[in-house]
Tab-separated table of C-alpha atoms in Angstrom:
chain	number	residue	atom	x	y	z
A	18	MET	CA	55.949	-42.761	-54.432
A	19	SER	CA	52.899	-44.052	-52.703
A	20	ASP	CA	52.268	-43.537	-49.181
A	21	ALA	CA	52.625	-47.189	-48.436
A	22	ALA	CA	56.097	-47.192	-49.939
A	23	ALA	CA	56.994	-43.959	-48.222
A	24	ARG	CA	56.330	-45.647	-44.985
A	25	GLY	CA	58.899	-48.456	-45.811
A	26	ASP	CA	58.330	-51.998	-44.803
A	27	SER	CA	55.594	-51.440	-42.242
A	28	MET	CA	52.306	-52.627	-41.416
A	29	LEU	CA	51.768	-50.269	-38.492
A	30	LYS	CA	48.367	-48.614	-38.658
A	31	VAL	CA	47.694	-44.983	-38.254
A	32	ARG	CA	45.684	-44.355	-35.126
A	33	VAL	CA	42.330	-42.686	-34.859
A	34	ILE	CA	41.862	-41.377	-31.139
A	35	PRO	CA	38.769	-39.842	-29.767
A	36	CYS	CA	39.447	-37.541	-26.779
A	37	LEU	CA	36.939	-37.105	-23.956
A	38	ASP	CA	37.180	-33.991	-21.688
A	39	VAL	CA	36.184	-35.050	-18.271
A	40	LYS	CA	35.292	-32.824	-15.365
A	41	ASP	CA	34.475	-34.085	-11.882
A	42	GLY	CA	33.993	-37.425	-13.248
A	43	ARG	CA	31.655	-36.534	-16.067
A	44	VAL	CA	32.202	-36.021	-19.808
A	45	VAL	CA	31.926	-32.397	-20.433
A	46	LYS	CA	30.164	-32.462	-23.775
A	47	GLY	CA	28.681	-35.941	-23.809
A	48	VAL	CA	28.641	-38.554	-26.578
A	49	LYS	CA	25.711	-38.095	-28.626
A	50	PHE	CA	26.310	-40.601	-31.497
A	51	VAL	CA	24.770	-43.475	-29.821
A	52	ASP	CA	21.876	-44.018	-27.271
A	53	LEU	CA	23.547	-44.215	-24.127
A	54	ARG	CA	21.839	-44.551	-20.769
A	55	ASP	CA	24.060	-41.850	-19.538
A	56	ALA	CA	25.852	-39.849	-22.213
A	57	GLY	CA	27.847	-38.061	-19.576
A	58	ASP	CA	29.400	-41.236	-18.042
A	59	PRO	CA	32.896	-41.470	-19.325
A	60	VAL	CA	32.855	-45.254	-19.004
A	61	GLU	CA	29.783	-45.548	-21.175
A	62	ALA	CA	31.215	-43.239	-23.626
A	63	ALA	CA	34.530	-45.286	-23.736
A	64	LYS	CA	32.482	-48.351	-24.277
A	65	ALA	CA	30.797	-46.770	-27.279
A	66	TYR	CA	34.163	-45.938	-28.736
A	67	ASP	CA	35.605	-49.421	-28.031
A	68	ALA	CA	32.690	-50.798	-29.888
A	69	ALA	CA	33.129	-48.275	-32.749
A	70	GLY	CA	36.662	-49.423	-33.136
A	71	ALA	CA	38.668	-46.522	-31.930
A	72	ASP	CA	42.273	-47.447	-31.834
A	73	GLU	CA	42.988	-45.559	-28.501
A	74	LEU	CA	41.017	-43.439	-26.093
A	75	CYS	CA	42.124	-40.244	-24.522
A	76	PHE	CA	40.696	-38.706	-21.331
A	77	LEU	CA	41.561	-35.278	-20.652
A	78	ASP	CA	40.700	-34.165	-17.018
A	79	ILE	CA	39.720	-30.528	-16.766
A	80	THR	CA	38.734	-30.705	-13.148
A	81	ALA	CA	40.093	-27.747	-11.184
A	82	SER	CA	40.176	-29.223	-7.761
A	83	VAL	CA	42.766	-31.612	-6.406
A	84	GLU	CA	40.102	-33.461	-4.427
A	85	ALA	CA	38.433	-34.528	-7.466
A	86	ARG	CA	41.545	-36.538	-8.594
A	87	SER	CA	40.124	-39.673	-6.842
A	88	THR	CA	37.048	-39.420	-9.115
A	89	LEU	CA	39.293	-39.490	-12.135
A	90	ILE	CA	41.155	-42.380	-10.806
A	91	ASP	CA	37.894	-44.272	-10.279
A	92	VAL	CA	36.662	-43.451	-13.865
A	93	VAL	CA	39.989	-44.745	-15.350
A	94	SER	CA	39.909	-47.829	-13.269
A	95	ARG	CA	36.281	-48.623	-14.259
A	96	THR	CA	37.140	-47.980	-17.908
A	97	ALA	CA	40.158	-50.343	-17.916
A	98	GLU	CA	38.188	-53.024	-16.282
A	99	GLN	CA	35.657	-53.079	-19.153
A	100	CYS	CA	37.572	-51.711	-22.273
A	101	PHE	CA	40.645	-53.740	-23.149
A	102	MET	CA	42.136	-51.066	-25.356
A	103	PRO	CA	44.808	-48.374	-24.931
A	104	LEU	CA	44.043	-45.587	-22.780
A	105	THR	CA	45.917	-42.167	-22.303
A	106	VAL	CA	44.970	-39.890	-19.564
A	107	GLY	CA	46.129	-36.298	-19.038
A	108	GLY	CA	45.178	-33.120	-17.266
A	109	GLY	CA	46.628	-31.802	-14.016
A	110	VAL	CA	49.353	-34.379	-13.802
A	111	ARG	CA	52.079	-32.700	-11.713
A	112	THR	CA	53.828	-35.437	-9.733
A	113	VAL	CA	55.354	-38.971	-10.017
A	114	GLU	CA	52.681	-39.998	-7.654
A	115	ASP	CA	49.966	-38.658	-9.988
A	116	ILE	CA	51.401	-40.781	-12.806
A	117	ARG	CA	51.794	-43.881	-10.617
A	118	ALA	CA	48.071	-43.620	-9.527
A	119	LEU	CA	46.826	-43.295	-13.126
A	120	LEU	CA	49.006	-46.204	-14.323
A	121	ASN	CA	47.928	-48.527	-11.489
A	122	ALA	CA	44.209	-47.593	-12.279
A	123	GLY	CA	44.798	-48.874	-15.778
A	124	ALA	CA	45.997	-46.033	-18.052
A	125	ASP	CA	48.621	-47.047	-20.343
A	126	LYS	CA	50.120	-43.674	-21.021
A	127	VAL	CA	49.887	-40.533	-18.885
A	128	SER	CA	50.089	-37.118	-20.624
A	129	ILE	CA	52.016	-34.260	-19.046
A	130	ASN	CA	51.556	-30.677	-20.046
A	131	THR	CA	52.217	-27.591	-17.753
A	132	ALA	CA	54.260	-29.516	-15.311
A	133	ALA	CA	56.723	-30.194	-18.021
A	134	VAL	CA	56.865	-26.569	-19.214
A	135	ASN	CA	57.492	-25.429	-15.625
A	136	ARG	CA	60.028	-28.135	-14.919
A	137	ARG	CA	61.685	-30.047	-17.653
A	138	ASP	CA	63.256	-32.602	-15.412
A	139	PHE	CA	59.876	-33.789	-14.539
A	140	VAL	CA	59.804	-35.702	-17.814
A	141	ARG	CA	63.082	-37.419	-17.151
A	142	GLU	CA	62.013	-38.429	-13.673
A	143	ALA	CA	58.770	-39.767	-15.044
A	144	ALA	CA	60.438	-41.586	-17.973
A	145	GLU	CA	63.097	-43.104	-15.672
A	146	LYS	CA	60.488	-44.419	-13.207
A	147	PHE	CA	57.852	-45.561	-15.641
A	148	GLY	CA	59.479	-46.027	-19.001
A	149	GLU	CA	59.437	-43.700	-21.907
A	150	GLN	CA	56.715	-45.604	-23.695
A	151	CYS	CA	54.080	-44.414	-21.119
A	152	ILE	CA	55.122	-40.750	-20.905
A	153	VAL	CA	53.354	-38.425	-23.450
A	154	VAL	CA	54.187	-34.764	-23.420
A	155	ALA	CA	51.223	-32.663	-24.546
A	156	ILE	CA	52.251	-29.437	-26.358
A	157	ASP	CA	49.802	-26.618	-26.846
A	158	ALA	CA	51.389	-24.306	-29.362
A	159	LYS	CA	50.355	-21.162	-31.165
A	160	LYS	CA	51.926	-19.350	-34.062
A	161	VAL	CA	53.834	-16.199	-33.071
A	162	SER	CA	55.480	-15.189	-36.357
A	163	ALA	CA	54.049	-12.402	-38.319
A	164	GLU	CA	53.185	-12.641	-41.998
A	165	GLY	CA	56.061	-12.878	-44.196
A	166	GLU	CA	58.405	-13.917	-41.267
A	167	PRO	CA	59.627	-17.489	-40.992
A	168	ASP	CA	57.180	-19.673	-39.152
A	169	ARG	CA	57.655	-19.879	-35.543
A	170	TRP	CA	55.420	-21.202	-32.754
A	171	GLU	CA	55.535	-20.928	-29.083
A	172	ILE	CA	54.211	-22.990	-26.145
A	173	PHE	CA	51.227	-21.556	-24.455
A	174	THR	CA	49.762	-22.588	-21.175
A	175	HIS	CA	46.459	-22.099	-19.346
A	176	GLY	CA	44.326	-23.058	-22.366
A	177	GLY	CA	46.304	-20.839	-24.673
A	178	ARG	CA	46.203	-17.616	-22.514
A	179	ASN	CA	49.766	-17.616	-21.195
A	180	ARG	CA	52.498	-17.125	-23.705
A	181	THR	CA	55.836	-18.699	-22.302
A	182	GLY	CA	58.334	-17.610	-25.019
A	183	ILE	CA	59.412	-21.136	-25.416
A	184	ASP	CA	59.924	-22.212	-29.026
A	185	ALA	CA	57.579	-25.158	-29.783
A	186	VAL	CA	59.938	-27.130	-31.949
A	187	GLU	CA	62.946	-26.674	-29.646
A	188	TYR	CA	60.826	-27.772	-26.711
A	189	ALA	CA	59.557	-30.899	-28.574
A	190	ARG	CA	63.226	-31.832	-29.249
A	191	GLU	CA	64.028	-31.212	-25.518
A	192	VAL	CA	61.400	-33.174	-23.933
A	193	VAL	CA	62.008	-36.071	-26.365
A	194	ALA	CA	65.733	-36.045	-25.324
A	195	LEU	CA	64.409	-36.309	-21.796
A	196	GLY	CA	62.425	-39.271	-22.356
A	197	ALA	CA	58.983	-38.501	-23.736
A	198	GLY	CA	57.816	-41.477	-25.734
A	199	GLU	CA	55.168	-39.511	-27.678
A	200	ILE	CA	54.050	-36.002	-28.394
A	201	LEU	CA	50.400	-34.870	-28.277
A	202	LEU	CA	50.357	-31.732	-30.406
A	203	THR	CA	47.570	-29.241	-30.255
A	204	SER	CA	47.525	-26.194	-32.311
A	205	MET	CA	45.864	-23.554	-30.107
A	206	ASP	CA	45.036	-21.391	-33.205
A	207	ARG	CA	42.996	-24.229	-34.576
A	208	ASP	CA	41.565	-25.971	-31.683
A	209	GLY	CA	37.710	-25.831	-31.870
A	210	THR	CA	37.680	-23.980	-35.248
A	211	GLY	CA	37.055	-27.026	-37.426
A	212	GLU	CA	39.474	-25.537	-40.007
A	213	GLY	CA	41.964	-28.527	-39.874
A	214	PHE	CA	45.198	-29.179	-38.116
A	215	ASP	CA	47.963	-26.612	-38.483
A	216	LEU	CA	49.942	-28.745	-40.925
A	217	LYS	CA	52.962	-26.697	-40.893
A	218	LEU	CA	53.393	-26.979	-37.203
A	219	THR	CA	52.582	-30.708	-37.273
A	220	ARG	CA	55.219	-31.288	-39.934
A	221	ALA	CA	57.893	-29.198	-38.202
A	222	ILE	CA	57.302	-31.004	-34.844
A	223	SER	CA	57.026	-34.434	-36.433
A	224	ASP	CA	60.187	-33.854	-38.539
A	225	ALA	CA	62.050	-32.663	-35.351
A	226	VAL	CA	61.516	-35.668	-33.136
A	227	THR	CA	62.074	-39.523	-33.401
A	228	VAL	CA	58.948	-40.497	-31.344
A	229	PRO	CA	55.367	-40.631	-32.615
A	230	VAL	CA	53.294	-37.425	-32.998
A	231	ILE	CA	49.494	-37.237	-32.255
A	232	ALA	CA	47.934	-34.316	-34.255
A	233	SER	CA	45.208	-32.417	-32.427
A	234	GLY	CA	43.183	-29.333	-32.846
A	235	GLY	CA	40.999	-28.145	-35.558
A	236	VAL	CA	39.593	-31.282	-37.185
A	237	GLY	CA	36.234	-30.350	-39.138
A	238	THR	CA	36.211	-32.874	-42.071
A	239	LEU	CA	37.733	-36.357	-42.707
A	240	ASP	CA	40.077	-34.894	-45.251
A	241	HIS	CA	41.697	-32.994	-42.308
A	242	LEU	CA	42.446	-36.328	-40.675
A	243	VAL	CA	44.062	-37.645	-44.044
A	244	ASP	CA	46.178	-34.299	-44.152
A	245	GLY	CA	47.398	-34.637	-40.609
A	246	ILE	CA	49.028	-37.963	-41.447
A	247	ARG	CA	50.191	-37.234	-45.062
A	248	GLU	CA	51.163	-33.551	-44.892
A	249	GLY	CA	51.630	-33.101	-41.085
A	250	GLY	CA	53.589	-36.497	-40.866
A	251	ALA	CA	51.586	-37.444	-37.748
A	252	SER	CA	51.374	-41.046	-36.485
A	253	ALA	CA	47.847	-40.628	-35.070
A	254	VAL	CA	45.091	-38.095	-35.221
A	255	LEU	CA	42.979	-36.966	-32.313
A	256	ALA	CA	39.618	-35.468	-32.413
A	257	ALA	CA	36.786	-34.754	-30.118
A	258	SER	CA	33.545	-33.037	-31.210
A	259	ILE	CA	33.363	-34.447	-34.752
A	260	PHE	CA	33.097	-37.965	-33.113
A	261	HIS	CA	31.125	-37.032	-30.045
A	262	PHE	CA	28.271	-35.283	-32.024
A	263	GLY	CA	28.249	-38.024	-34.481
A	264	THR	CA	29.323	-35.616	-37.360
A	265	PHE	CA	31.470	-38.569	-38.512
A	266	THR	CA	31.983	-42.070	-37.110
A	267	ILE	CA	35.231	-43.747	-36.185
A	268	GLY	CA	34.515	-46.154	-39.263
A	269	ALA	CA	34.018	-43.181	-41.639
A	270	ALA	CA	37.321	-41.768	-40.469
A	271	LYS	CA	39.160	-45.122	-41.042
A	272	GLU	CA	37.546	-45.364	-44.512
A	273	ALA	CA	38.648	-42.083	-45.464
A	274	LEU	CA	42.226	-42.776	-44.297
A	275	ALA	CA	42.179	-46.063	-46.171
A	276	GLN	CA	40.807	-44.443	-49.378
A	277	ALA	CA	43.929	-42.046	-49.234
A	278	GLY	CA	46.074	-45.189	-49.099
A	279	LEU	CA	46.998	-45.124	-45.458
A	280	PRO	CA	47.119	-48.331	-43.369
A	281	VAL	CA	44.193	-48.572	-40.831
A	282	ARG	CA	42.947	-51.177	-38.405
A	283	ARG	CA	39.725	-52.851	-39.212
A	284	GLY	CA	37.573	-54.896	-36.842
A	285	GLY	CA	38.665	-56.439	-33.579
A	286	GLY	CA	37.162	-53.981	-31.331
A	287	ASP	CA	34.206	-54.171	-29.118
A	288	SER	CA	36.010	-55.697	-26.180
A	289	ALA	CA	33.402	-54.548	-23.618
A	290	GLU	CA	30.976	-56.947	-22.236
A	291	THR	CA	27.351	-56.253	-23.154
A	292	ALA	CA	25.747	-57.769	-19.962
B	17	MET	CA	35.541	-80.610	-5.012
B	18	THR	CA	38.676	-78.302	-5.119
B	19	PRO	CA	38.369	-75.221	-7.157
B	20	PRO	CA	40.647	-74.871	-10.403
B	21	ALA	CA	44.097	-73.924	-9.332
B	22	PRO	CA	44.713	-70.259	-9.897
B	23	VAL	CA	46.409	-68.458	-12.559
B	24	ALA	CA	49.220	-66.365	-10.855
B	25	LEU	CA	49.754	-62.956	-12.236
B	26	ILE	CA	53.122	-61.976	-10.737
B	27	ASP	CA	53.235	-58.590	-9.028
B	28	TYR	CA	56.818	-57.493	-8.929
B	29	GLY	CA	56.049	-53.661	-8.968
B	30	SER	CA	56.225	-53.429	-12.708
B	31	GLY	CA	53.223	-51.536	-14.060
B	32	ASN	CA	49.798	-52.147	-14.950
B	33	LEU	CA	48.456	-55.339	-13.255
B	34	HIS	CA	44.891	-53.967	-13.169
B	35	SER	CA	44.284	-54.429	-16.946
B	36	ALA	CA	46.132	-57.705	-17.218
B	37	GLY	CA	44.278	-58.956	-14.276
B	38	LYS	CA	40.864	-57.947	-15.495
B	39	ALA	CA	41.575	-59.120	-19.003
B	40	LEU	CA	42.512	-62.589	-17.811
B	41	GLU	CA	39.398	-62.762	-15.553
B	42	ARG	CA	37.291	-61.819	-18.434
B	43	ALA	CA	38.948	-64.460	-20.660
B	44	ALA	CA	38.427	-67.058	-17.896
B	45	ARG	CA	34.625	-66.191	-17.806
B	46	GLU	CA	34.198	-66.239	-21.583
B	47	GLY	CA	36.447	-69.111	-22.265
B	48	GLY	CA	34.579	-71.088	-19.558
B	49	SER	CA	37.712	-72.310	-17.767
B	50	GLY	CA	36.568	-70.869	-14.593
B	51	LYS	CA	40.108	-70.364	-13.396
B	52	ALA	CA	40.599	-67.806	-10.529
B	53	VAL	CA	43.193	-65.127	-11.243
B	54	LEU	CA	45.495	-64.306	-8.492
B	55	VAL	CA	47.799	-61.355	-8.460
B	56	THR	CA	50.518	-62.338	-6.324
B	57	ALA	CA	54.139	-61.568	-4.983
B	58	ASP	CA	54.160	-64.783	-3.007
B	59	PRO	CA	56.590	-67.433	-4.493
B	60	ASP	CA	54.648	-70.172	-2.810
B	61	VAL	CA	51.504	-69.204	-4.794
B	62	VAL	CA	53.435	-69.241	-7.934
B	63	ARG	CA	54.933	-72.645	-7.046
B	64	ARG	CA	51.455	-74.003	-6.699
B	65	ALA	CA	49.851	-72.120	-9.537
B	66	ASP	CA	48.196	-73.983	-12.511
B	67	ARG	CA	49.780	-71.369	-14.913
B	68	ILE	CA	51.677	-68.309	-14.749
B	69	VAL	CA	51.685	-64.884	-16.222
B	70	LEU	CA	54.590	-62.348	-16.014
B	71	PRO	CA	53.717	-59.001	-17.144
B	72	GLY	CA	56.348	-56.189	-17.444
B	73	VAL	CA	56.436	-52.504	-18.321
B	74	GLY	CA	59.119	-50.111	-18.356
B	75	ALA	CA	63.011	-50.567	-18.759
B	76	TYR	CA	64.567	-54.006	-18.819
B	77	ALA	CA	67.071	-53.517	-15.961
B	78	ASP	CA	64.351	-52.027	-13.756
B	79	CYS	CA	62.000	-54.998	-14.350
B	80	ARG	CA	64.745	-57.504	-13.663
B	81	ARG	CA	65.727	-55.618	-10.390
B	82	GLY	CA	62.004	-55.789	-9.383
B	83	LEU	CA	61.822	-59.410	-10.067
B	84	ASP	CA	64.954	-60.096	-8.148
B	85	ALA	CA	63.710	-57.864	-5.192
B	86	VAL	CA	60.952	-60.374	-4.385
B	87	PRO	CA	62.853	-62.982	-2.279
B	88	GLY	CA	62.450	-66.475	-3.783
B	89	MET	CA	60.646	-65.371	-6.890
B	90	VAL	CA	62.983	-66.249	-9.607
B	91	GLU	CA	63.599	-69.678	-7.947
B	92	ALA	CA	59.789	-70.352	-7.637
B	93	LEU	CA	59.172	-69.412	-11.302
B	94	THR	CA	62.130	-71.461	-12.506
B	95	GLU	CA	60.911	-74.464	-10.546
B	96	ALA	CA	57.346	-74.107	-11.687
B	97	VAL	CA	57.914	-73.221	-15.420
B	98	MET	CA	61.111	-75.057	-16.163
B	99	GLU	CA	61.092	-78.129	-13.821
B	100	ARG	CA	57.336	-78.768	-13.692
B	101	GLY	CA	56.311	-77.476	-16.949
B	102	ARG	CA	53.545	-75.202	-15.895
B	103	PRO	CA	52.155	-73.031	-18.978
B	104	PHE	CA	53.870	-69.549	-18.837
B	105	LEU	CA	53.001	-66.385	-20.465
B	106	GLY	CA	55.358	-63.333	-20.511
B	107	ILE	CA	53.984	-60.136	-21.725
B	108	CYS	CA	56.046	-57.213	-23.144
B	109	VAL	CA	59.102	-56.961	-20.871
B	110	GLY	CA	57.672	-60.172	-19.319
B	111	LEU	CA	58.458	-61.971	-22.675
B	112	GLN	CA	61.893	-60.008	-22.921
B	113	LEU	CA	62.970	-61.416	-19.457
B	114	MET	CA	62.894	-64.848	-20.875
B	115	ALA	CA	65.883	-64.069	-22.929
B	116	THR	CA	69.542	-64.732	-22.195
B	117	ARG	CA	70.103	-60.908	-21.636
B	118	GLY	CA	68.766	-57.433	-22.297
B	119	LEU	CA	70.852	-54.630	-23.716
B	120	GLU	CA	68.643	-51.743	-22.816
B	121	HIS	CA	70.661	-49.136	-20.787
B	122	GLY	CA	73.549	-51.529	-20.165
B	123	ASP	CA	73.692	-55.327	-20.265
B	124	THR	CA	71.302	-57.193	-17.793
B	125	ALA	CA	70.950	-60.960	-17.572
B	126	GLY	CA	67.536	-62.417	-18.285
B	127	LEU	CA	66.064	-65.675	-17.038
B	128	GLY	CA	67.955	-67.529	-19.893
B	129	TRP	CA	64.930	-69.657	-20.995
B	130	ILE	CA	64.776	-68.513	-24.714
B	131	ASP	CA	68.314	-68.058	-26.289
B	132	GLY	CA	68.788	-64.580	-27.600
B	133	GLU	CA	69.309	-60.973	-26.802
B	134	VAL	CA	66.953	-58.150	-26.306
B	135	VAL	CA	68.051	-55.274	-28.600
B	136	LYS	CA	66.838	-51.944	-29.878
B	137	ILE	CA	64.502	-52.028	-32.827
B	138	GLU	CA	66.421	-50.486	-35.750
B	139	PRO	CA	64.012	-49.966	-38.756
B	140	ALA	CA	65.669	-49.968	-42.055
B	141	ASP	CA	63.672	-46.866	-42.822
B	142	PRO	CA	64.969	-44.154	-40.469
B	143	THR	CA	61.855	-42.239	-40.669
B	144	LEU	CA	59.849	-44.892	-38.704
B	145	LYS	CA	59.268	-43.595	-35.140
B	146	ILE	CA	60.464	-45.274	-32.189
B	147	PRO	CA	58.822	-46.536	-29.917
B	148	HIS	CA	56.956	-48.852	-32.247
B	149	MET	CA	53.683	-47.871	-31.015
B	150	GLY	CA	50.140	-48.923	-31.967
B	151	TRP	CA	48.397	-51.622	-33.841
B	152	ASN	CA	50.230	-53.940	-36.106
B	153	SER	CA	49.652	-57.227	-38.043
B	154	LEU	CA	51.012	-60.554	-36.714
B	155	ASP	CA	53.018	-62.570	-39.465
B	156	VAL	CA	52.673	-66.113	-37.993
B	157	ALA	CA	55.778	-68.210	-38.527
B	158	ARG	CA	54.281	-71.402	-36.998
B	159	PRO	CA	50.792	-72.215	-35.788
B	160	HIS	CA	50.584	-72.114	-32.003
B	161	PRO	CA	47.648	-73.074	-29.706
B	162	LEU	CA	47.573	-69.509	-28.264
B	163	LEU	CA	46.726	-68.203	-31.771
B	164	ALA	CA	44.078	-70.854	-32.499
B	165	GLY	CA	40.896	-69.437	-34.026
B	166	ILE	CA	42.409	-65.856	-34.409
B	167	PRO	CA	42.520	-64.379	-37.753
B	168	THR	CA	46.013	-63.007	-38.130
B	169	GLY	CA	48.104	-61.390	-41.159
B	170	GLU	CA	46.941	-58.716	-43.416
B	171	GLY	CA	43.131	-58.397	-43.159
B	172	GLY	CA	43.314	-60.265	-39.893
B	173	LEU	CA	43.034	-58.783	-36.335
B	174	ASP	CA	45.808	-56.403	-35.433
B	175	ALA	CA	47.762	-56.469	-31.904
B	176	TYR	CA	48.668	-53.462	-29.895
B	177	PHE	CA	52.383	-52.830	-29.516
B	178	VAL	CA	54.256	-50.227	-27.341
B	179	HIS	CA	58.072	-50.990	-27.386
B	180	SER	CA	61.456	-49.862	-28.455
B	181	TYR	CA	63.344	-53.058	-27.898
B	182	HIS	CA	62.789	-56.748	-28.932
B	183	LEU	CA	63.989	-60.202	-28.561
B	184	ASN	CA	66.339	-61.223	-31.308
B	185	ALA	CA	66.003	-64.965	-30.819
B	186	ALA	CA	69.077	-67.181	-31.480
B	187	ARG	CA	66.874	-70.003	-32.809
B	188	ALA	CA	64.427	-69.229	-35.415
B	189	GLY	CA	62.292	-72.069	-34.275
B	190	ASP	CA	61.567	-69.972	-30.938
B	191	VAL	CA	59.842	-67.409	-32.907
B	192	ILE	CA	56.029	-67.876	-33.260
B	193	ALA	CA	55.096	-64.583	-34.948
B	194	THR	CA	56.834	-61.346	-36.189
B	195	THR	CA	55.505	-58.024	-37.130
B	196	SER	CA	56.629	-55.711	-39.951
B	197	TYR	CA	58.220	-52.492	-39.014
B	198	GLY	CA	61.117	-51.690	-41.024
B	199	GLY	CA	61.902	-55.348	-41.059
B	200	ALA	CA	60.809	-58.127	-38.874
B	201	VAL	CA	60.280	-57.395	-35.300
B	202	THR	CA	59.587	-60.263	-32.874
B	203	ALA	CA	56.029	-60.289	-31.845
B	204	MET	CA	55.729	-63.684	-30.229
B	205	VAL	CA	58.132	-66.337	-28.996
B	206	GLY	CA	57.552	-69.893	-27.456
B	207	ARG	CA	58.795	-73.251	-26.829
B	208	ASP	CA	57.210	-76.147	-25.067
B	209	ASN	CA	55.463	-74.635	-22.139
B	210	LEU	CA	56.804	-71.163	-22.673
B	211	ALA	CA	55.064	-68.429	-24.479
B	212	GLY	CA	55.648	-64.687	-24.734
B	213	THR	CA	53.974	-61.775	-26.470
B	214	GLN	CA	55.768	-58.470	-27.266
B	215	PHE	CA	52.308	-57.049	-27.860
B	216	HIS	CA	49.829	-56.432	-25.075
B	217	PRO	CA	46.997	-58.842	-25.183
B	218	GLU	CA	45.196	-57.025	-22.387
B	219	LYS	CA	44.993	-54.058	-24.516
B	220	SER	CA	44.442	-55.767	-27.948
B	221	GLN	CA	40.699	-56.007	-27.695
B	222	ARG	CA	39.215	-59.165	-29.493
B	223	LEU	CA	42.551	-60.513	-30.409
B	224	GLY	CA	43.919	-60.101	-26.943
B	225	LEU	CA	41.003	-61.670	-25.090
B	226	ALA	CA	41.021	-64.637	-27.589
B	227	LEU	CA	44.616	-65.221	-26.989
B	228	LEU	CA	44.225	-65.032	-23.210
B	229	ALA	CA	41.329	-67.455	-23.346
B	230	ASN	CA	43.565	-69.804	-25.259
B	231	PHE	CA	46.333	-69.497	-22.908
B	232	LEU	CA	43.898	-70.429	-19.955
B	233	LYS	CA	43.136	-73.674	-21.596
B	234	TRP	CA	46.515	-74.441	-23.165
B	235	ALA	CA	47.785	-77.900	-22.347
B	236	PRO	CA	51.400	-77.958	-23.748
């Protein structure tokens, strides 16, 4: 059976999502694939991806201080004024007020991570207040089963340092039941390795929930993107460095997905004004 | 010379007006209509507006409650749109509110402008994920001025959707476009001076900006 047939009667496209790490209002690694006046300006980077045909943008705020939140809000607001495309923002989201501020600034979806691990009910409160469609739960998972044992992954916090003892698949089911509209799944084993997604983890979570799953962590080649969709069962693929450093363009990623028989969006981007 | 009457973007506490407002301003600039966009919770502004946009994000009942919570807003909308024929665009739940009723978390009355119910999307293929989230093609059922000049269908431009419910219109003639997701899902409805998009034009890049520019010069 072809992938198109496997997807049933649907013309929904698989999404390619570049993710920008933002600290104190600046892009941490910078976007190097085009000549930007300021490669560290998140708004400039967002405009470059808008023009390149990215299907969504993701900002991950890694700022430590609470004071810098207003800087992030300003970045989101300026991006939404110029790029008329979907924008997900995460990092340090702890309260309903944090979510409200980001949505009002122009974010379409807000991603919750540690706050949901600490208090599951936060997901329910957020979904009830703003609608399930804008609540993404970010899951950072690591394999904890030994060789030869059945696969098991647990939730880790603090950039993969703190093991929580919470089973990742169970947790995904739980947050979706509470109102998560999407799961952003990162394999902490693969993140930054370039070895590809943890496909078994992606498949296990994707099969366990009814909402879309974004696969993240480990992309090094375009085949990895294809695998994340076909074998992992993800609805979208997220990557950072391969795009920022210009290893691959968004267009090349779409081409690879299309070659594999997956539906992708072509054209229609470039919504930012070039004044 | 009086400036062109404003486009009223209704603020009733439902979500992201920033993007919709900026996209309309941009469409006004590029489309040359020069219309001012006014984000407003004032029924008098709505009554006097040249055209009206009703956004909506979140749950149906919440949005309806939000609209009812603005004193005189439903009356002002009904007067401007249904009696005086001002061009109207509902976006996402703003479209759904045009229906007879919504069945998300209970049974909530809509504005009753388009006959039909807002029901959960039930794809024939159970492996399709809900919400229907992402870019999908528009299958145009009948040409409409809001889609003028926009390439649609397979190979055309896609629109950005995020929703779990859609309007199941009682009259097929009220459906302008559908999208394919385990069966036909209502993407756009309209009749006379009424139009609604289930997708988000303010997030649909080129397709969305073109549609909004068309709305600003629409003379139904």
